[in-house]
Coordinates of C-alpha atoms and ligand atoms in Angstrom, one line a residue:
X1 CA 68.8 120.6 72.3
X2 CA 70.2 122.7 69.5
X3 CA 73.9 123.6 68.9
X4 CA 74.9 127.0 67.7
X5 CA 73.8 127.3 64.1
X6 CA 76.3 128.2 61.4
X7 CA 76.3 132.0 61.3
X8 CA 73.8 133.2 58.6
X9 CA 73.8 136.8 59.7
X10 CA 76.6 139.4 59.9
X11 CA 76.9 142.9 61.2
X12 CA 79.1 145.5 59.6
X13 CA 81.6 147.4 61.7
X14 CA 83.1 150.6 60.4
X15 CA 86.5 151.8 61.7
X16 CA 87.6 154.9 59.9
X17 CA 87.1 154.2 56.2
X18 CA 87.3 150.4 56.6
X19 CA 84.3 148.1 56.9
X20 CA 84.5 144.7 58.6
X21 CA 81.9 142.0 58.5
X22 CA 81.4 140.2 61.8
X23 CA 79.5 136.9 62.1
X24 CA 76.4 136.8 64.4
X25 CA 75.9 133.6 66.3
X26 CA 72.4 132.6 67.4
X27 CA 71.4 130.6 70.5
X28 CA 68.5 128.1 71.0
X29 CA 66.1 131.0 71.9
X30 CA 67.4 133.2 69.0
X31 CA 69.7 135.2 71.3
X32 CA 72.3 136.9 69.2
X33 CA 76.0 137.4 69.9
X34 CA 78.4 139.3 67.7
X35 CA 81.5 137.1 67.2
X36 CA 84.5 139.4 67.7
X37 CA 87.0 136.7 68.2
X38 CA 88.9 137.7 65.1
X39 CA 88.6 141.4 65.6
X40 CA 92.1 141.9 67.0
X41 CA 93.7 140.1 64.1
X42 CA 91.7 141.8 61.4
X43 CA 91.4 145.4 62.8
X44 CA 94.0 145.7 65.7
X45 CA 91.2 146.5 68.1
X46 CA 90.1 144.7 71.2
X47 CA 86.6 145.1 72.6
X48 CA 86.1 146.8 76.0
X49 CA 83.5 145.5 78.5
X50 CA 84.5 146.0 82.1
X51 CA 82.9 143.4 84.4
X52 CA 81.9 141.4 81.3
X53 CA 78.5 142.9 81.5
X54 CA 77.8 142.3 77.8
X55 CA 80.3 139.6 76.9
X56 CA 79.4 136.0 76.1
X57 CA 82.5 134.0 77.2
X58 CA 81.3 130.7 75.9
X59 CA 78.4 128.8 74.3
X60 CA 76.7 126.5 76.8
X61 CA 73.9 124.0 76.7
X62 CA 73.5 123.7 80.5
X63 CA 71.4 126.6 81.8
X64 CA 69.3 129.3 80.1
X65 CA 68.3 132.5 81.8
X66 CA 66.1 135.3 80.4
X67 CA 66.7 138.0 83.0
X68 CA 63.9 140.3 81.6
X69 CA 61.2 137.6 81.7
X70 CA 62.5 136.0 84.9
X71 CA 63.2 132.6 83.2
X72 CA 65.7 130.0 84.5
X73 CA 65.9 126.6 82.8
X74 CA 68.3 123.7 83.3
X75 CA 68.7 121.6 80.1
X76 CA 65.4 123.1 79.0
X77 CA 63.5 122.3 82.2
X78 CA 62.0 125.3 84.1
X79 CA 63.4 125.8 87.6
X80 CA 59.8 126.0 89.0
X81 CA 59.1 122.4 87.7
X82 CA 62.4 121.1 88.9
X83 CA 61.8 122.7 92.4
X84 CA 58.3 121.0 92.5
X85 CA 59.1 117.6 91.1
X86 CA 62.9 116.9 91.2
X87 CA 65.3 115.9 93.9
X88 CA 68.7 117.5 94.2
X89 CA 70.5 114.3 93.1
X90 CA 68.2 114.1 90.0
X91 CA 69.1 117.7 89.1
X92 CA 72.8 116.9 89.6
X93 CA 72.4 114.0 87.1
X94 CA 70.6 116.3 84.7
X95 CA 73.2 119.0 84.8
X96 CA 76.0 116.5 84.3
X97 CA 74.4 114.3 81.7
X98 CA 71.9 116.5 79.8
X99 CA 68.9 114.2 80.3
X100 CA 66.8 113.4 83.3
X101 CA 67.8 109.9 84.6
X102 CA 65.8 106.7 84.4
X103 CA 65.1 105.1 87.8
X104 CA 68.0 102.7 87.3
X105 CA 70.3 105.5 86.2
X106 CA 69.4 107.6 89.2
X107 CA 69.9 104.7 91.7
X108 CA 73.3 103.9 90.1
X109 CA 74.2 107.6 90.4
X110 CA 73.1 107.9 94.0
X111 CA 75.0 104.7 94.9
X112 CA 78.1 106.2 93.5
X113 CA 77.6 109.2 95.7
X114 CA 77.1 106.9 98.7
X115 CA 80.2 104.9 97.8
X116 CA 82.1 108.2 98.0
X117 CA 80.3 109.7 101.1
X118 CA 83.4 109.4 103.4
X119 CA 86.1 111.9 102.7
X120 CA 89.8 111.1 103.5
X121 CA 90.2 111.1 107.3
X122 CA 93.2 113.5 106.9
X123 CA 90.7 116.3 106.1
X124 CA 89.6 116.2 109.7
X125 CA 93.2 116.7 110.9
X126 CA 93.5 119.7 108.5
X127 CA 90.3 121.2 109.9
X128 CA 91.5 120.6 113.4
X129 CA 94.7 122.5 112.7
X130 CA 92.7 125.6 111.7
X131 CA 91.4 127.9 114.5
X132 CA 87.8 127.0 115.5
X133 CA 86.7 130.5 114.8
X134 CA 88.1 130.5 111.2
X135 CA 85.4 131.6 108.6
X136 CA 83.6 128.5 107.3
X137 CA 84.4 129.5 103.7
X138 CA 88.1 129.5 104.6
X139 CA 87.7 126.0 106.2
X140 CA 85.8 124.5 103.2
X141 CA 88.1 126.2 100.7
X142 CA 91.1 124.7 102.6
X143 CA 89.8 121.2 102.5
X144 CA 88.6 121.3 98.9
X145 CA 92.1 122.5 97.9
X146 CA 93.6 119.7 99.9
X147 CA 91.8 117.0 97.9
X148 CA 94.3 116.6 95.0
X149 CA 96.8 115.8 97.7
X150 CA 94.8 112.8 98.8
X151 CA 93.9 111.8 95.3
X152 CA 97.0 112.5 93.2
X153 CA 95.6 110.8 90.1
X154 CA 93.0 113.6 90.0
X155 CA 95.6 115.8 88.3
X156 CA 94.7 113.8 85.2
X157 CA 90.9 114.4 85.6
X158 CA 91.3 116.8 82.6
X159 CA 92.8 114.1 80.4
X160 CA 91.3 110.8 81.4
X161 CA 87.5 110.1 81.3
X162 CA 87.5 107.4 84.0
X163 CA 89.5 109.6 86.4
X164 CA 87.3 112.5 85.5
X165 CA 84.1 110.6 86.5
X166 CA 85.8 109.2 89.7
X167 CA 86.8 112.7 90.6
X168 CA 83.3 114.0 90.0
X169 CA 81.8 111.3 92.2
X170 CA 84.3 111.8 94.9
X171 CA 83.7 115.5 95.1
X172 CA 79.9 115.3 95.0
X173 CA 80.0 112.4 97.4
X174 CA 82.4 114.0 99.9
X175 CA 80.9 117.5 99.9
X176 CA 78.0 116.9 102.4
X177 CA 80.5 115.4 104.9
X178 CA 83.0 118.2 104.3
X179 CA 80.3 120.9 105.0
X180 CA 79.2 119.0 108.1
X181 CA 82.8 118.7 109.3
X182 CA 83.2 122.5 108.9
X183 CA 80.0 123.0 111.0
X184 CA 81.0 120.6 113.7
X185 CA 84.6 121.8 113.9
X186 CA 83.2 125.3 114.5
X187 CA 80.7 124.1 117.1
X188 CA 83.5 122.1 118.8
X189 CA 81.5 118.9 118.3
X190 CA 82.7 115.4 117.4
X191 CA 82.5 114.5 113.7
X192 CA 79.8 112.1 112.6
X193 CA 80.3 109.4 109.9
X194 CA 77.9 109.1 107.0
X195 CA 75.1 106.6 107.2
X196 CA 74.9 104.6 104.0
X197 CA 71.2 103.9 104.5
X198 CA 70.3 107.6 104.0
X199 CA 69.9 109.7 100.9
X200 CA 72.2 112.6 100.0
X201 CA 70.4 115.4 101.9
X202 CA 69.2 113.2 104.8
X203 CA 72.8 112.0 105.2
X204 CA 74.0 115.6 105.2
X205 CA 71.6 116.5 108.0
X206 CA 72.6 113.3 109.9
X207 CA 76.3 114.3 109.7
X208 CA 75.4 117.9 110.8
X209 CA 73.0 117.2 113.7
X210 CA 73.0 113.5 114.3
X211 CA 69.3 113.4 113.4
X212 CA 67.1 113.9 110.4
X213 CA 63.8 115.8 110.3
X214 CA 61.9 114.8 107.1
X215 CA 60.3 118.2 106.6
X216 CA 63.7 119.9 107.0
X217 CA 65.2 117.4 104.5
X218 CA 62.5 118.2 102.0
X219 CA 62.9 121.9 102.3
X220 CA 66.7 121.7 102.1
X221 CA 66.5 119.5 99.1
X222 CA 64.5 122.1 97.3
X223 CA 66.8 124.9 98.4
X224 CA 69.8 123.0 96.9
X225 CA 67.9 122.4 93.7
X226 CA 67.3 126.2 93.4
X227 CA 71.0 126.9 93.8
X228 CA 72.3 124.1 91.5
X229 CA 73.5 126.2 88.6
X230 CA 73.2 129.7 87.3
X231 CA 75.2 129.8 84.0
X232 CA 78.1 132.2 83.7
X233 CA 78.0 133.9 87.1
X234 CA 81.2 135.1 88.9
X235 CA 82.0 131.7 90.5
X236 CA 81.1 129.5 87.5
X237 CA 83.1 131.8 85.2
X238 CA 86.0 131.5 87.7
X239 CA 85.7 127.7 87.6
X240 CA 85.8 127.8 83.8
X241 CA 88.7 130.3 83.7
X242 CA 90.8 128.2 86.1
X243 CA 89.7 125.0 84.3
X244 CA 90.7 126.4 80.9
X245 CA 94.4 126.0 82.0
X246 CA 93.6 122.2 82.2
X247 CA 93.9 122.3 86.0
X248 CA 92.2 119.4 87.8
X249 CA 88.6 119.5 88.9
X250 CA 89.3 120.0 92.6
X251 CA 91.5 123.0 92.0
X252 CA 89.1 124.6 89.5
X253 CA 86.2 124.2 92.1
X254 CA 88.4 125.6 94.8
X255 CA 88.9 128.7 92.6
X256 CA 85.1 129.0 92.1
X257 CA 84.4 128.5 95.7
X258 CA 86.7 131.5 96.6
X259 CA 84.9 133.6 94.1
X260 CA 81.6 132.6 95.7
X261 CA 82.7 133.9 99.1
X262 CA 82.4 137.6 98.2
X263 CA 79.5 139.6 99.6
X264 CA 78.4 140.7 96.1
X265 CA 77.9 137.0 95.2
X266 CA 77.4 134.0 97.5
X267 CA 78.4 136.0 100.6
X268 CA 75.2 138.0 100.1
X269 CA 73.0 135.6 102.1
X270 CA 75.1 136.1 105.2
X271 CA 75.0 139.8 104.7
X272 CA 71.2 139.8 104.3
X273 CA 70.7 138.3 107.7
X274 CA 73.3 140.6 109.3
X275 CA 71.5 143.5 107.7
X276 CA 68.0 142.4 108.9
X277 CA 69.4 141.8 112.4
X278 CA 71.0 145.3 112.4
X279 CA 67.7 146.8 111.3
X280 CA 65.8 144.9 114.1
X281 CA 68.4 146.0 116.7
X282 CA 68.0 149.6 115.5
X283 CA 64.3 149.6 116.2
X284 CA 63.0 148.0 113.0
X285 CA 62.7 151.3 111.0
X286 CA 62.9 149.8 107.5
X287 CA 62.3 153.2 105.8
X288 CA 65.5 154.5 107.4
X289 CA 67.5 151.7 105.6
X290 CA 65.7 152.2 102.3
X291 CA 66.8 155.9 102.5
X292 CA 70.3 154.8 103.3
X293 CA 70.4 152.5 100.3
X294 CA 69.2 155.3 98.1
X295 CA 71.8 157.8 99.4
X296 CA 74.7 157.8 97.0
X297 CA 76.9 159.3 99.7
X298 CA 76.2 156.2 101.9
X299 CA 78.0 153.0 100.9
X300 CA 75.0 151.0 102.3
X301 CA 73.2 148.8 99.8
X302 CA 70.1 146.7 100.4
X303 CA 71.7 143.2 100.5
X304 CA 69.6 140.6 98.7
X305 CA 68.4 143.2 96.3
X306 CA 69.4 143.6 92.7
X307 CA 70.9 141.1 90.2
X308 CA 73.2 141.5 87.3
X309 CA 70.9 139.4 85.1
X310 CA 67.4 139.4 86.5
X311 CA 65.8 142.8 85.9
X312 CA 62.1 142.0 86.8
X313 CA 62.2 139.2 89.3
X314 CA 64.4 136.3 90.3
X315 CA 62.3 133.1 89.7
X316 CA 64.2 131.4 92.5
X317 CA 63.3 134.1 94.9
X318 CA 59.6 133.4 94.2
X319 CA 59.9 129.7 95.0
X320 CA 62.0 130.4 98.1
X321 CA 59.6 133.0 99.5
X322 CA 56.9 130.4 99.4
X323 CA 59.2 127.8 101.1
X324 CA 60.1 130.3 103.8
X325 CA 56.6 130.5 105.1
X326 CA 56.2 126.7 104.8
X327 CA 59.4 125.9 106.6
X328 CA 58.8 128.3 109.4
X329 CA 55.3 126.9 109.8
X330 CA 56.5 123.3 109.8
X331 CA 59.2 124.0 112.4
X332 CA 56.9 126.2 114.4
X333 CA 59.3 129.1 114.2
X334 CA 58.4 132.7 114.6
X335 CA 61.3 134.7 113.2
X336 CA 61.0 138.4 113.8
X337 CA 63.5 139.2 110.9
X338 CA 61.0 137.6 108.5
X339 CA 58.6 140.5 109.2
X340 CA 61.4 143.0 108.7
X341 CA 62.3 141.2 105.4
X342 CA 58.7 141.4 104.2
X343 CA 58.3 145.0 105.2
X344 CA 61.6 145.9 103.4
X345 CA 60.6 144.1 100.3
X346 CA 57.1 145.8 100.2
X347 CA 58.5 149.3 100.7
X348 CA 61.4 148.8 98.3
X349 CA 59.2 147.5 95.5
X350 CA 56.9 150.5 95.9
X351 CA 59.8 152.9 95.8
X352 CA 60.7 154.4 92.4
X353 CA 64.5 154.3 93.2
X354 CA 64.3 150.5 93.2
X355 CA 61.6 150.0 90.5
X356 CA 63.3 152.3 88.0
X357 CA 66.6 150.5 88.5
X358 CA 64.9 147.1 88.3
X359 CA 66.0 146.1 91.8
X360 CA 64.0 143.2 93.2
X361 CA 64.8 140.6 95.9
X362 CA 67.2 137.9 94.6
X363 CA 67.6 134.3 95.7
X364 CA 69.6 135.3 98.8
X365 CA 67.0 137.6 100.3
X366 CA 64.9 134.7 101.7
X367 CA 67.4 131.8 101.6
X368 CA 69.2 133.0 104.7
X369 CA 65.9 133.0 106.7
X370 CA 65.4 129.3 105.8
X371 CA 68.9 128.4 106.6
X372 CA 68.5 130.0 110.0
X373 CA 65.3 128.2 110.6
X374 CA 67.2 124.9 109.8
X375 CA 69.6 125.7 112.6
X376 CA 72.5 126.7 110.3
X377 CA 74.7 129.4 111.7
X378 CA 74.9 132.6 109.7
X379 CA 78.6 132.3 108.8
X380 CA 77.9 128.9 107.3
X381 CA 75.4 130.2 104.7
X382 CA 77.8 130.7 101.9
X383 CA 79.1 127.1 102.5
X384 CA 75.5 125.9 102.1
X385 CA 75.4 127.9 98.8
X386 CA 78.6 126.1 97.7
X387 CA 77.0 122.7 98.5
X388 CA 74.1 123.6 96.3
X389 CA 76.1 125.1 93.5
X390 CA 78.7 122.3 93.3
X391 CA 77.0 120.3 90.6
X392 CA 76.6 123.4 88.4
X393 CA 80.3 124.2 88.8
X394 CA 81.2 120.6 87.9
X395 CA 78.9 120.6 84.9
X396 CA 80.4 123.9 83.7
X397 CA 84.0 122.5 84.1
X398 CA 83.0 119.2 82.3
X399 CA 81.4 121.1 79.4
X400 CA 84.4 123.3 79.0
X401 CA 86.6 120.1 79.0
X402 CA 84.4 118.5 76.3
X403 CA 84.2 121.6 74.1
X404 CA 88.0 121.8 73.8
X405 CA 87.9 125.6 74.4
X406 CA 91.1 127.6 74.5
X407 CA 92.7 128.9 77.7
X408 CA 90.9 132.0 79.0
X409 CA 93.0 135.1 78.6
X410 CA 91.1 138.5 78.6
X411 CA 92.8 141.6 77.1
X412 CA 93.0 145.0 78.6
X413 CA 93.3 148.7 77.7
X414 CA 96.5 149.8 79.4
X415 CA 96.2 153.2 81.1
X416 CA 99.4 153.4 83.1
X417 CA 102.7 155.3 82.4
X418 CA 104.3 155.0 79.0
X419 CA 107.9 153.9 78.9
X420 CA 110.2 155.9 81.2
X421 CA 113.7 155.5 82.6
X422 CA 114.5 154.0 86.0
X423 CA 114.9 156.8 88.6
X424 CA 117.8 156.2 91.1
X425 CA 116.8 156.3 94.8
X426 CA 118.6 159.6 95.4
X427 CA 116.7 161.4 92.7
X428 CA 113.2 160.4 94.0
X429 CA 111.3 163.1 95.8
Ligands
ACO1 N1 70.8 148.7 97.0 C1 70.8 149.9 96.5 N2 71.1 150.3 95.3 C2 71.5 149.4 94.4 C3 71.6 148.0 94.8 C4 71.2 147.7 96.1 N3 71.2 146.4 96.6 N4 72.0 147.3 93.8 C5 72.2 148.1 92.8 N5 71.9 149.4 93.2 C6 71.9 150.6 92.3 C7 73.3 151.1 92.1 O1 73.8 152.0 93.0 C8 73.2 151.7 90.7 O2 72.6 153.0 90.9 P1 72.9 154.2 89.8 O3 72.5 153.7 88.5 O4 72.2 155.3 90.4 O5 74.4 154.3 89.9 C9 72.2 150.8 90.0 O6 71.4 150.3 91.1 C10 72.8 149.7 89.2 O7 73.6 148.9 90.1 P2 74.9 148.1 89.6 O8 75.8 147.9 90.8 O9 75.5 148.8 88.4 O10 74.3 146.8 89.1 P3 75.1 145.5 88.8 O11 74.3 144.7 87.9 O12 76.5 145.8 88.5 O13 75.1 144.8 90.3 C11 74.6 143.5 92.2 C12 74.3 143.7 90.7 C13 76.1 143.3 92.4 C14 73.9 142.2 92.6 C15 74.0 144.7 93.0 O14 72.7 144.8 92.7 C16 74.3 144.5 94.5 O15 75.3 144.9 95.0 N6 73.3 143.9 95.3 C17 73.5 143.7 96.7 C18 74.3 142.4 96.9 C19 73.6 141.1 96.6 O16 72.4 140.9 97.0 N7 74.3 140.2 95.9 C20 73.7 138.9 95.5 C21 73.5 138.8 94.1 S1 72.7 137.2 93.7 C22 73.9 136.1 93.8 O17 75.0 136.3 93.6 C23 73.4 134.7 94.1

């Protein structure tokens, strides 16, 4: 692991007749970032980058992405190797602690999660007070937000290391039961208690369905590994932004979870299945929908296509595509939307509109098909994403805490009215 080197290089910025020297910071893979943090003080200018498309908001040693080459690494380990060899709990440990665990460390870590597998019973009452048809993301968001109420000491999770780790174990430990509670509340089924003899993912399936299928558990474990972190995406950046005010871990994660809900982020997996179903019901004419996606007058977009960072392929999508066939075979499921998905992918990739804009299937394009095969209802998909992304969010929050970064506070370019006098009601037209 290498920290950011002392700036050796500078770039010159010329504003009018004045020249300013800006340091260039260099990452582990020689990525370069121009440090503009002192620009306002020295030049009176802010930088402008709507949507933070080109702004590094932090240094980080958790996850590396090269969107052009399709590389995703956690703490240096390629995602393909982690998907093949690691378990979800091992990846959690890696994200939080920088190194892969020894056997003893892993079993200690997993025991901590088991010790915290049962959430406060009051969460069930909160869920019971919500309408059964409430969106699962609203349900999970509500009970994550409620956790500081049950663990008041967690407000010190920013300050105190023991409380910090207890809060981390609690959240990771509780999350499978919380997701299962949401599912069962919506299905109108009785809640199931965790079984301490089972591993993390098996226990989740036990609390969801009351039974565990080993092949399903294996596939789900891999799917969760593939979702575990993705550096400074919308939800992780939200966790960091909220966390930078020194808010407790639960509250910061609740903020990130809300950001995940949107259809342009974690909500996309739900939208993909809805889109594939709609195409099927409309006769399966994939070309018609390709044409709609290309039509700038039509708001329709191909859900599950395109990515802010990956511009050639999403390495997670490659692994998931392989798993989709494996899971459907193992469970003996013939899902007609899979054929539509494959047809859509083939036609889109061959179409210059998509290739010229570097639009390829992202992680969500196939994950929904697997979730469906696992018996997870479509509105629950984004909650499943949250279950997978939780360790990444926590690692981002923890890193922020340990780096002592300042509170997040972007600037703006104001484009509204300049100063004007108050208009009395009778003078307004
Ligand atoms: N279908 C059709 N056209 C698209 C799509 C799409 N899915 N995605 C982008 N484009 C087009 C845009 O219209 C734009 O065209 P133009 O240059 O002619 O104006 C061009 O491609 C660039 O698109 P942007 O929106 O500027 O790309 P950006 O990087 O901002 O957006 C995003 C990335 C939000 C993922 C976008 O591709 C999208 O909306 N995809 C569908 C939703 C989706 O799958 N989201 C999940 C992302 S993965 C994740 O969060 C886990």
